[in-house]
Amino acid sequence: MFSKYEKLINEADDLSLLEQIRVEIFGKKGILAKEFAKMKDIPENERKAFAKSLNIQKATLAKLFEEKKATLEAQETKKRMREESIDVTLFNGRSTSGALHPINDTLSRIIDYFVSMNFAIEEGPFVEDDFHNFEALNLPDYHPARDMQDTFFFADNYLLRTHTSPVQIRTMQRSRPPIRIISPGSVFRRDFDLTHTPMFHQVEGLVVEEEGRVSFSNLKFILEDFLKYMFGDVEVRFRPSFFPFTEPSTEVDISCIFCQGEGCRVCSHTGWLEVLGAGMVDSNVFKAVGYENVSGYAFGLGVERFAMLIHKIPDLRSMFEGDLRLLEQFR
Ligand code: PHE
């Protein structure tokens, strides 16, 4: 009697159609309601059998309906899972990987070199006292670095270190020779233009041994080797210079990496680029830390200068602006 409806349920292929069928069968005005309404016209003695048969058919339809509903719902879920799933491994076309900042990249290359040459790494405080930053380094009172113009001072003779050289003093004070260290870190000077920022980074080097065991040729060898490691096949030149804490002192140049020594704007048409300060540790410095019968060499370099040369960055200030357009080039 209800085979038409059984067929409808069987053939329903989506949930909203099935819902319409449910209303047609089980709804208040549905086919079952209509059949049950006939009960009152049925003779008393047949009524029970009629009701029983109707209930059985109702149960059959209900079971069929529930099964169909479950099947369609399962299909629906499967379909949604397929359509809405996200492949987390899928390349989205714009994901980016991070990169070392050019200063950190350059610094780690510098550190790699010196660690491979058996140098240890030492650090010192940014807030220094006058003794470690100036006095012990043989920087006399009249030295321009002591001027308010160049140094950030705090009260009571404290200041922001203007170079990494105070770490030389601290290291010699807390240990004994042989000493073989580099000290990378931030330094601070009151300066701001195309080639100067109030904070920048230096790497200091210090080697101290028993008198006579370290000479200028050791210094010359290590710096030449280091500069070729950093810049490739360049010429290295040592010029006589002056630093209060070294004697003799030298400034070290490499042949210009932009014009191969021909002369260009970057090297001011000299063919050379200055990259390092160095020298044999001045005896007054040893005196300040109570060392006797020792000799040693020291050197200092600016990390930003190296990074700018290696990566051909024209404006120092751009390294501290955090502009992604610059940083993305170092991936
Ligand atoms: N401290 C010097 C500077 O800041 C660099 C330097 C270090 C020179 C060690 C010689 C020896 O300019």
XYZ file of C-alpha atoms and ligand atoms in Angstrom:
343
model
C 0.000 0.000 0.000
C 2.867 2.344 0.789
C 5.226 0.943 -1.804
C 5.137 4.243 -3.675
C 6.542 5.942 -0.591
C 9.123 3.259 -0.022
C 10.301 3.892 -3.550
C 10.379 7.664 -2.947
C 12.539 7.194 0.130
C 14.834 4.765 -1.649
C 15.360 7.113 -4.524
C 15.868 10.309 -2.524
C 19.400 11.529 -3.177
C 19.674 14.516 -0.907
C 18.608 15.545 2.549
C 16.231 18.356 1.616
C 14.317 16.064 -0.738
C 14.173 13.459 1.999
C 12.756 16.065 4.363
C 9.957 16.841 1.892
C 9.184 13.145 1.705
C 9.152 12.917 5.501
C 6.502 15.652 5.681
C 4.448 13.906 3.000
C 4.491 10.654 4.945
C 4.741 11.486 8.626
C 3.542 15.103 8.698
C 0.268 16.262 10.317
C -1.391 16.267 6.934
C 0.701 13.413 5.638
C -0.387 10.121 4.227
C -0.126 8.231 7.523
C -2.245 10.778 9.354
C -4.851 10.382 6.640
C -4.843 6.592 6.942
C -5.113 6.711 10.733
C -8.045 9.139 10.350
C -9.946 6.403 8.523
C -10.012 4.342 11.725
C -13.191 5.903 12.994
C -15.092 4.676 9.889
C -13.855 1.148 10.238
C -16.166 -1.389 11.840
C -15.365 -2.076 15.481
C -14.264 -5.676 14.956
C -11.814 -4.864 12.152
C -10.382 -1.768 13.743
C -7.723 -3.502 15.829
C -6.306 -5.421 12.862
C -6.370 -2.277 10.722
C -4.490 -0.308 13.339
C -1.930 -3.082 13.799
C -1.224 -3.355 10.081
C -0.984 0.397 9.777
C 1.466 0.575 12.701
C 3.636 -2.132 11.167
C 3.735 -0.266 7.870
C 4.467 2.969 9.687
C 7.369 1.314 11.492
C 8.717 -0.081 8.219
C 8.595 3.350 6.610
C 10.179 4.961 9.665
C 13.026 2.475 9.655
C 13.577 2.942 5.937
C 13.509 6.698 6.435
C 16.044 6.655 9.300
C 18.394 4.430 7.383
C 18.220 6.640 4.339
C 18.731 9.723 6.443
C 21.811 8.246 8.075
C 23.257 7.294 4.695
C 22.642 10.717 3.186
C 24.068 12.479 6.245
C 27.194 10.379 6.102
C 27.572 11.192 2.414
C 27.057 14.875 3.131
C 29.713 14.893 5.868
C 32.161 13.098 3.617
C 31.543 15.596 0.856
C 32.030 18.581 3.190
C 35.207 17.111 4.627
C 36.522 16.696 1.109
C 35.539 20.221 0.040
C 36.526 22.068 3.198
C 39.698 20.261 4.119
C 42.916 22.248 4.159
C 46.170 20.777 2.948
C 48.565 22.260 5.465
C 51.508 21.119 3.372
C 50.319 23.053 0.357
C 52.530 25.970 -0.781
C 50.430 29.127 -0.616
C 52.577 31.032 -3.062
C 53.621 33.742 -0.632
C 55.077 32.084 2.429
C 58.513 33.432 3.279
C 61.449 32.049 5.158
C 63.431 34.152 7.579
C 67.011 35.229 7.112
C 69.901 36.438 9.174
C 70.215 40.199 9.329
C 73.277 41.286 7.294
C 74.989 42.367 10.515
C 74.439 38.996 12.186
C 75.389 37.185 9.015
C 78.644 39.120 8.753
C 79.322 38.763 12.462
C 78.925 34.998 12.355
C 81.376 34.763 9.451
C 83.887 36.835 11.419
C 83.379 34.700 14.519
C 83.661 31.470 12.482
C 87.065 32.539 11.241
C 88.523 33.441 14.620
C 87.023 30.456 16.420
C 88.669 28.245 13.789
C 91.937 30.011 14.680
C 91.477 29.077 18.315
C 90.293 32.447 19.640
C 87.840 32.409 22.564
C 84.894 34.809 22.743
C 84.683 37.357 25.565
C 82.024 39.923 26.365
C 81.897 43.080 28.438
C 79.313 45.577 29.732
C 77.847 48.335 27.548
C 77.909 50.761 30.466
C 81.573 51.223 31.221
C 83.645 53.325 33.542
C 86.249 55.851 32.523
C 89.098 53.580 33.581
C 88.235 50.641 31.287
C 87.072 52.679 28.309
C 89.796 55.348 28.353
C 92.376 55.522 31.103
C 93.696 51.958 31.066
C 93.850 52.153 27.275
C 96.317 54.995 27.463
C 93.771 57.522 26.239
C 94.971 60.774 27.741
C 92.662 63.443 29.128
C 92.952 65.610 26.057
C 91.964 62.834 23.647
C 88.957 63.892 21.503
C 87.131 60.601 22.228
C 86.746 61.878 25.772
C 84.825 64.864 24.494
C 81.092 65.227 25.205
C 80.779 65.527 21.430
C 81.683 61.890 20.897
C 80.701 59.987 24.012
C 77.411 59.354 25.809
C 78.151 60.057 29.463
C 76.267 59.120 32.611
C 76.943 60.587 36.052
C 79.973 59.513 38.118
C 82.342 58.827 35.238
C 80.122 56.148 33.716
C 79.536 56.108 29.970
C 78.353 53.960 27.068
C 81.468 52.222 25.781
C 82.755 53.903 22.633
C 84.640 50.809 21.443
C 85.114 47.140 22.375
C 88.673 47.777 23.603
C 87.626 47.914 27.303
C 87.039 44.160 27.002
C 90.835 43.856 26.466
C 91.333 45.429 29.887
C 88.645 43.351 31.617
C 89.978 40.127 30.121
C 93.572 40.882 31.167
C 92.366 41.789 34.667
C 90.478 38.567 35.220
C 92.891 36.107 33.609
C 96.577 35.536 32.879
C 98.458 35.069 29.612
C 98.308 33.304 27.254
C 95.240 35.230 26.128
C 93.685 34.728 22.721
C 90.247 36.312 22.440
C 87.872 38.207 20.246
C 85.084 40.330 21.638
C 82.119 41.177 19.437
C 79.500 43.645 20.596
C 77.639 46.948 20.393
C 79.424 50.262 20.839
C 78.022 53.783 21.083
C 79.059 57.167 19.733
C 77.304 60.487 19.257
C 77.245 60.426 15.498
C 74.540 60.139 12.852
C 74.953 60.368 9.077
C 75.347 58.224 5.967
C 78.203 56.246 7.501
C 77.625 56.689 11.252
C 74.902 55.526 13.643
C 74.842 56.116 17.429
C 75.046 52.353 17.965
C 77.119 50.008 15.853
C 79.129 46.812 16.297
C 82.793 46.090 16.633
C 84.904 43.001 16.989
C 87.985 43.393 19.154
C 90.889 40.987 19.040
C 93.582 40.493 21.657
C 96.512 38.081 21.872
C 98.930 38.251 24.803
C 101.784 35.864 25.541
C 105.070 35.653 27.352
C 107.482 38.311 26.112
C 108.909 37.601 22.672
C 106.363 34.950 21.670
C 104.065 37.216 19.639
C 105.284 39.649 17.053
C 103.962 42.004 14.454
C 104.352 39.267 11.838
C 101.844 37.086 13.708
C 99.401 39.991 13.616
C 100.124 40.590 9.951
C 99.584 36.948 9.066
C 96.297 36.537 10.886
C 94.769 39.755 9.555
C 95.797 39.039 5.976
C 94.427 35.525 6.198
C 91.222 36.783 7.818
C 90.635 39.489 5.195
C 91.098 37.021 2.357
C 88.612 34.696 4.119
C 86.092 37.554 4.290
C 86.630 39.299 0.947
C 88.187 36.683 -1.297
C 91.195 37.393 -3.448
C 92.099 40.925 -2.307
C 95.380 42.671 -1.727
C 96.065 43.681 1.879
C 98.048 46.776 2.842
C 99.337 47.847 6.258
C 99.679 51.615 6.768
C 101.426 53.150 9.756
C 98.896 54.842 12.018
C 98.270 55.839 15.601
C 96.163 54.465 18.434
C 96.909 55.364 22.055
C 96.657 51.700 23.097
C 98.956 50.194 20.452
C 102.550 50.873 19.473
C 103.383 50.513 16.673
C 99.904 50.985 15.228
C 98.581 50.255 11.806
C 95.500 50.730 9.735
C 94.766 47.923 7.348
C 93.368 48.382 3.840
C 92.126 45.945 1.230
C 92.235 46.612 -2.502
C 88.857 48.054 -3.481
C 86.387 45.222 -4.108
C 84.252 47.457 -6.313
C 86.896 48.539 -8.842
C 89.655 45.952 -8.153
C 91.968 48.777 -7.185
C 91.375 50.848 -10.326
C 89.868 53.737 -8.331
C 86.153 54.499 -7.968
C 83.709 56.575 -5.937
C 83.507 54.059 -3.043
C 87.298 54.052 -2.497
C 87.546 57.809 -3.193
C 89.662 56.948 -6.240
C 92.458 55.567 -4.078
C 91.929 51.910 -5.005
C 91.968 50.988 -1.275
C 89.351 50.492 1.438
C 90.253 50.870 5.109
C 88.854 47.976 7.135
C 90.822 47.501 10.368
C 92.806 49.165 13.120
C 95.535 47.179 14.839
C 98.917 47.179 16.483
C 101.169 45.771 19.189
C 99.673 46.355 22.643
C 101.206 49.520 24.139
C 103.353 48.962 27.239
C 101.228 51.528 29.114
C 98.216 49.261 28.667
C 100.098 46.314 30.171
C 101.185 48.602 33.013
C 97.559 49.568 33.716
C 96.620 45.922 34.287
C 99.842 45.028 36.108
C 101.345 42.804 33.382
C 105.114 42.450 33.005
C 107.338 40.623 30.527
C 104.571 40.009 28.019
C 103.931 41.011 24.443
C 100.750 41.023 22.422
C 98.768 42.411 19.572
C 95.278 43.846 19.291
C 92.933 44.740 16.488
C 89.481 46.219 16.065
C 86.985 46.307 13.238
C 83.501 47.631 12.499
C 80.995 44.912 11.650
C 78.666 47.273 9.748
C 81.537 48.411 7.545
C 82.275 44.791 6.642
C 78.577 44.054 6.032
C 78.189 47.129 3.837
C 81.199 46.192 1.731
C 80.325 42.501 1.438
C 76.667 43.150 0.578
C 77.184 46.478 -1.233
C 74.794 48.397 1.032
C 75.161 52.145 0.394
C 73.544 53.641 3.533
C 74.486 52.412 6.995
C 71.264 53.717 8.508
C 69.176 51.346 6.355
C 70.528 48.432 8.407
C 68.660 49.614 11.489
C 65.324 50.563 9.940
C 63.916 47.035 9.781
C 62.625 47.581 6.241
C 61.565 44.186 4.876
C 62.467 45.232 1.342
C 66.083 45.346 2.432
C 65.976 42.312 4.720
C 64.232 40.063 2.187
C 67.280 40.313 -0.056
C 69.293 38.261 2.427
C 67.175 35.124 2.364
N 89.358 50.650 19.419
C 89.719 51.161 18.127
C 88.541 51.973 17.548
O 87.452 51.898 18.069
C 90.057 50.050 17.164
C 91.311 49.333 17.546
C 91.262 48.229 18.395
C 92.542 49.742 17.079
C 92.424 47.550 18.729
C 93.703 49.098 17.424
C 93.628 47.996 18.254
O 88.678 52.673 16.595
